[in-house]
Short mmCIF file of C-alpha atoms in Angstrom, two decimals:
data_model
loop_
_atom_site.label_atom_id
_atom_site.label_comp_id
_atom_site.label_asym_id
_atom_site.label_seq_id
_atom_site.Cartn_x
_atom_site.Cartn_y
_atom_site.Cartn_z
CA MET A 299 84.47 113.96 94.20
CA ASN A 300 87.19 116.52 93.63
CA THR A 301 89.70 115.45 96.29
CA ILE A 302 91.29 112.01 96.34
CA SER A 303 93.71 110.72 98.96
CA ILE A 304 96.06 107.84 98.16
CA VAL A 305 97.58 105.86 101.01
CA GLY A 306 100.67 104.37 99.43
CA CYS A 307 102.25 106.54 96.71
CA GLY A 308 104.91 104.12 95.56
CA TRP A 309 105.51 102.24 92.30
CA LEU A 310 101.77 102.11 91.54
CA GLY A 311 100.36 104.91 93.68
CA LEU A 312 102.58 107.70 92.33
CA PRO A 313 101.71 107.24 88.62
CA LEU A 314 98.07 106.85 89.68
CA ALA A 315 98.26 110.20 91.45
CA GLU A 316 99.87 111.84 88.42
CA HIS A 317 97.16 110.39 86.15
CA LEU A 318 94.39 111.70 88.41
CA ILE A 319 96.01 115.14 88.64
CA ARG A 320 95.99 115.34 84.83
CA ALA A 321 92.29 114.44 84.98
CA GLY A 322 91.63 117.47 87.18
CA PHE A 323 91.51 115.98 90.68
CA GLN A 324 93.18 117.40 93.77
CA ILE A 325 95.44 114.68 95.17
CA LYS A 326 96.79 114.03 98.64
CA GLY A 327 99.22 111.17 99.02
CA SER A 328 101.22 109.35 101.65
CA THR A 329 104.58 107.65 101.77
CA THR A 330 106.40 105.82 104.55
CA ARG A 331 109.73 107.41 103.66
CA GLN A 332 110.77 110.95 104.56
CA GLU A 333 113.05 111.23 101.52
CA LYS A 334 110.10 110.69 99.14
CA LEU A 335 108.06 113.66 100.35
CA GLY A 336 109.84 116.03 97.98
CA ALA A 337 109.07 113.85 94.96
CA LEU A 338 105.38 113.78 95.86
CA GLU A 339 105.26 117.55 96.24
CA LYS A 340 107.11 118.04 92.95
CA ALA A 341 104.49 115.88 91.24
CA GLY A 342 101.72 118.16 92.51
CA ILE A 343 100.64 115.89 95.36
CA GLU A 344 99.94 117.23 98.85
CA PRO A 345 102.45 115.01 100.73
CA TYR A 346 102.04 113.14 104.01
CA LEU A 347 104.39 110.90 105.98
CA LEU A 348 102.31 107.96 107.19
CA SER A 349 103.13 104.71 108.94
CA LEU A 350 100.93 101.79 109.98
CA ASP A 351 103.12 99.68 112.21
CA PRO A 352 100.41 98.75 113.05
CA GLY A 353 99.32 101.96 114.78
CA LEU A 354 98.50 104.93 112.57
CA LYS A 355 101.01 107.79 112.66
CA CYS A 356 100.80 110.67 110.20
CA LYS A 357 102.48 114.06 109.62
CA PRO A 358 100.67 116.36 109.01
CA ALA A 359 97.70 114.95 110.92
CA ALA A 360 95.74 112.01 109.51
CA ALA A 361 92.58 114.09 109.72
CA SER A 362 94.01 116.37 107.04
CA LEU A 363 95.06 113.48 104.78
CA LEU A 364 91.59 111.97 105.12
CA ASP A 365 89.79 115.26 104.46
CA ALA A 366 88.85 113.95 101.02
CA ASP A 367 85.97 112.56 99.00
CA VAL A 368 87.68 109.33 97.92
CA LEU A 369 90.40 107.24 99.54
CA VAL A 370 92.58 104.75 97.66
CA ILE A 371 94.19 102.21 100.01
CA ASN A 372 97.29 100.71 98.45
CA ILE A 373 99.20 99.03 101.30
CA PRO A 374 99.88 95.36 100.54
CA PRO A 375 100.51 93.06 103.51
CA GLY A 376 104.12 92.04 103.97
CA ARG A 377 104.55 88.58 102.48
CA SER A 378 107.58 87.76 104.62
CA ARG A 379 105.99 88.68 107.94
CA GLU A 380 105.16 85.56 110.01
CA ASN A 381 102.07 87.12 111.60
CA VAL A 382 100.91 88.77 108.37
CA VAL A 383 97.20 88.02 108.92
CA SER A 384 96.92 89.43 112.44
CA TYR A 385 99.29 92.33 111.72
CA HIS A 386 97.47 93.47 108.56
CA LYS A 387 94.17 93.20 110.42
CA LEU A 388 95.46 95.70 112.98
CA GLN A 389 96.79 97.98 110.23
CA ILE A 390 93.46 98.06 108.40
CA SER A 391 91.46 98.33 111.62
CA ASN A 392 93.43 101.38 112.73
CA LEU A 393 93.08 102.98 109.31
CA ILE A 394 89.34 102.24 109.17
CA THR A 395 88.81 103.93 112.55
CA ALA A 396 90.33 107.11 111.16
CA VAL A 397 88.47 106.87 107.84
CA ALA A 398 85.11 106.37 109.56
CA ALA A 399 85.59 109.66 111.41
CA SER A 400 86.56 111.54 108.23
CA THR A 401 84.79 113.05 105.22
CA VAL A 402 85.69 110.05 103.03
CA ARG A 403 82.60 108.36 101.62
CA PHE A 404 84.15 106.10 98.99
CA VAL A 405 87.10 103.75 99.47
CA VAL A 406 88.91 101.93 96.66
CA PHE A 407 90.91 99.06 98.13
CA VAL A 408 93.79 97.59 96.14
CA SER A 409 93.78 93.84 96.78
CA SER A 410 95.33 90.91 94.91
CA THR A 411 94.36 87.81 92.95
CA SER A 412 96.39 85.86 95.51
CA VAL A 413 93.01 85.44 97.23
CA TYR A 414 92.12 82.81 94.61
CA PRO A 415 93.17 79.18 95.08
CA ASP A 416 94.55 76.99 92.31
CA LEU A 417 91.33 75.34 91.12
CA ASN A 418 92.77 74.21 87.76
CA ARG A 419 90.16 76.28 85.92
CA GLU A 420 89.06 79.84 85.27
CA VAL A 421 88.29 81.69 88.50
CA GLY A 422 86.00 84.65 89.12
CA GLU A 423 85.32 87.03 91.96
CA GLU A 424 83.14 84.51 93.78
CA ASP A 425 85.98 81.96 94.01
CA ALA A 426 88.07 83.77 96.64
CA ALA A 427 89.02 81.30 99.35
CA ALA A 428 92.54 81.99 100.65
CA ASP A 429 93.13 80.36 104.03
CA GLU A 430 96.65 81.53 104.86
CA GLY A 431 99.29 84.17 104.25
CA SER A 432 98.81 87.45 102.44
CA GLY A 433 95.75 86.17 100.56
CA LYS A 434 93.91 85.54 103.82
CA ALA A 435 95.06 88.92 105.15
CA LEU A 436 93.63 90.69 102.10
CA LEU A 437 90.30 88.83 102.21
CA GLN A 438 89.99 89.79 105.86
CA ALA A 439 90.71 93.44 105.02
CA GLU A 440 88.13 93.40 102.23
CA SER A 441 85.46 92.10 104.63
CA MET A 442 86.32 94.68 107.27
CA LEU A 443 85.93 97.51 104.76
CA PHE A 444 82.66 96.23 103.30
CA ALA A 445 81.21 95.91 106.82
CA ARG A 446 81.47 99.63 107.56
CA PRO A 447 78.35 101.75 106.95
CA GLU A 448 80.19 105.10 107.02
CA PHE A 449 81.58 104.68 103.49
CA SER A 450 81.19 102.60 100.34
CA THR A 451 83.97 100.29 99.18
CA THR A 452 85.05 98.83 95.86
CA VAL A 453 87.80 96.19 95.79
CA LEU A 454 90.23 95.75 92.91
CA ARG A 455 92.11 92.44 92.98
CA LEU A 456 95.22 93.03 90.88
CA SER A 457 97.12 90.19 89.24
CA GLY A 458 100.91 90.09 89.11
CA LEU A 459 102.18 93.55 88.18
CA TYR A 460 104.65 94.39 85.46
CA GLY A 461 105.82 97.33 83.39
CA HIS A 462 108.23 100.27 83.59
CA GLY A 463 111.24 98.21 84.63
CA ARG A 464 109.40 95.74 86.82
CA HIS A 465 108.80 92.16 85.68
CA PRO A 466 108.74 88.75 87.43
CA VAL A 467 111.31 87.49 84.93
CA HIS A 468 114.02 89.41 86.81
CA TYR A 469 113.56 87.01 89.74
CA LEU A 470 113.57 83.91 87.53
CA ALA A 471 116.35 84.66 85.03
CA GLY A 472 119.12 82.07 85.08
CA LYS A 473 117.29 79.68 87.39
CA THR A 474 116.91 76.01 86.48
CA ASN A 475 114.45 73.19 87.05
CA LEU A 476 111.58 75.60 87.69
CA PRO A 477 108.13 74.01 88.16
CA ASN A 478 104.84 74.64 86.37
CA ALA A 479 106.18 75.17 82.86
CA ARG A 480 102.73 74.92 81.30
CA ALA A 481 100.80 76.80 83.97
CA PRO A 482 99.09 79.96 82.64
CA VAL A 483 100.26 83.28 84.06
CA ASN A 484 98.04 86.03 85.41
CA LEU A 485 99.65 89.43 84.93
CA VAL A 486 98.52 93.01 84.41
CA HIS A 487 100.46 96.07 83.26
CA ARG A 488 100.79 99.02 85.61
CA ASP A 489 99.27 101.41 83.07
CA ASP A 490 96.12 99.29 82.95
CA CYS A 491 95.91 99.25 86.76
CA VAL A 492 96.10 103.05 86.82
CA ARG A 493 93.37 103.38 84.20
CA VAL A 494 91.09 100.86 85.92
CA ILE A 495 91.37 102.58 89.31
CA SER A 496 90.71 105.93 87.64
CA SER A 497 87.69 104.52 85.80
CA VAL A 498 86.16 103.15 89.02
CA ILE A 499 86.51 106.57 90.65
CA ARG A 500 85.29 108.63 87.70
CA LYS A 501 82.31 106.34 87.08
CA ASN A 502 81.57 106.14 90.82
CA VAL A 503 81.34 102.35 90.78
CA ARG A 504 80.70 101.42 94.41
CA GLY A 505 80.16 98.19 96.31
CA GLN A 506 81.87 95.98 93.74
CA ILE A 507 84.75 93.51 93.53
CA PHE A 508 86.73 93.24 90.29
CA SER A 509 89.60 91.02 89.22
CA VAL A 510 92.12 93.05 87.21
CA CYS A 511 94.07 90.82 84.83
CA SER A 512 95.18 90.88 81.21
CA ASP A 513 93.03 89.13 78.62
CA ARG A 514 95.58 86.48 77.70
CA HIS A 515 97.42 83.92 79.80
CA PRO A 516 100.56 82.53 78.14
CA SER A 517 102.35 79.65 79.84
CA ARG A 518 105.08 80.38 82.35
CA LYS A 519 107.67 78.83 80.06
CA ASP A 520 106.58 80.76 76.95
CA LEU A 521 106.34 84.08 78.74
CA TYR A 522 109.49 84.06 80.82
CA THR A 523 111.80 82.60 78.18
CA THR A 524 110.49 85.09 75.60
CA VAL A 525 110.76 88.13 77.87
CA ALA A 526 114.18 87.07 79.19
CA ALA A 527 115.53 86.91 75.64
CA ARG A 528 113.98 90.29 74.85
CA LEU A 529 115.66 91.88 77.88
CA GLY A 530 119.00 90.19 77.34
CA LEU A 531 118.68 88.02 80.45
CA THR A 532 119.62 84.36 80.83
CA PRO A 533 116.37 82.49 80.12
CA PRO A 534 115.07 80.38 83.02
CA GLN A 535 114.94 76.62 82.53
CA PHE A 536 111.74 74.76 83.33
CA ALA A 537 111.17 71.14 84.32
CA GLU A 538 108.79 69.52 81.85
CA ASN A 539 107.14 67.07 84.21
CA GLY A 540 105.24 67.19 87.46
CA LYS A 541 101.70 68.00 88.47
CA GLU A 542 100.82 71.64 87.89
CA GLY A 543 98.14 73.45 89.86
CA PHE A 544 96.92 76.63 88.21
CA ARG A 545 94.21 79.26 87.97
CA ILE A 546 93.13 81.50 85.11
CA VAL A 547 91.85 84.80 86.46
CA SER A 548 88.84 86.06 84.51
CA ASN A 549 88.45 89.79 83.84
CA ALA A 550 84.96 89.38 82.34
CA LYS A 551 83.13 91.20 85.15
CA LEU A 552 85.53 94.15 85.02
CA LYS A 553 85.25 94.55 81.26
CA ALA A 554 81.45 94.30 81.35
CA HIS A 555 80.89 96.77 84.21
CA LEU A 556 83.46 99.36 83.17
CA ASN A 557 83.37 98.80 79.41
CA TYR A 558 87.14 98.57 79.71
CA GLU A 559 89.60 97.51 77.03
CA PHE A 560 93.13 96.72 78.11
CA LEU A 561 96.06 98.71 76.78
CA TYR A 562 98.20 95.58 77.09
CA PRO A 563 95.91 92.54 76.70
CA ASP A 564 98.77 90.06 76.23
CA PRO A 565 101.80 89.91 78.58
CA LEU A 566 103.82 88.52 75.65
CA ASP A 567 103.51 91.81 73.77
CA GLU A 568 106.24 94.42 74.12
CA ALA A 569 105.33 97.14 76.60
CA PRO A 570 107.09 99.97 78.46
#
């Protein structure tokens, strides 16, 4: 498995590609933006301009991008799109058609813990039950990939992402009367996501679903007020009453199968 193609070399995909290059892999990667091709090439990635809208268009040809041993699919469904479920189904279907005709025999699909409902308890991989929006779109994509005999698939359901300038607190700073003060958060640092994806590929872990989430789950109020103060932002204000639905995403299966220890087990800790 010397050649890996990454569909989606953005905020997560680019550092993943750089990590895999340092590990000795040949990397091909796609972006939807012409102006990013130079950055991919500079990083040592064989660059491709790819769009799924929802038809597959690729320059150079998709057959060249998919001339690889492993494919990482990192194209989240658009949350704001009204027809997100049907549109993402077409995107994934068109991509699968091309993958099935290629040399790819192992697909790593980047999904999300948004597939889990608020059950007011710890949730594991078997609890996925999204019935609308991007969560439903992702569950549908997972099923479509697992159904194909031409290649093996492993699904990684990532929790809320943070690190390297990105953090949910930027969207909450200065807001007032926010709900769910005591609800536990489910976050994971980008560096851990990169290492988990790399581990799945290097250990050739196929046919699995893993939730990727930090060990600890501070409350929304504790986390966002602490991080806001650390970053010099106006801390958000939370309402202290009201019914709070929540979920605590378990990473037990991931840690057991991959023998993985998180670089950043607690979102409250300082991190790049």
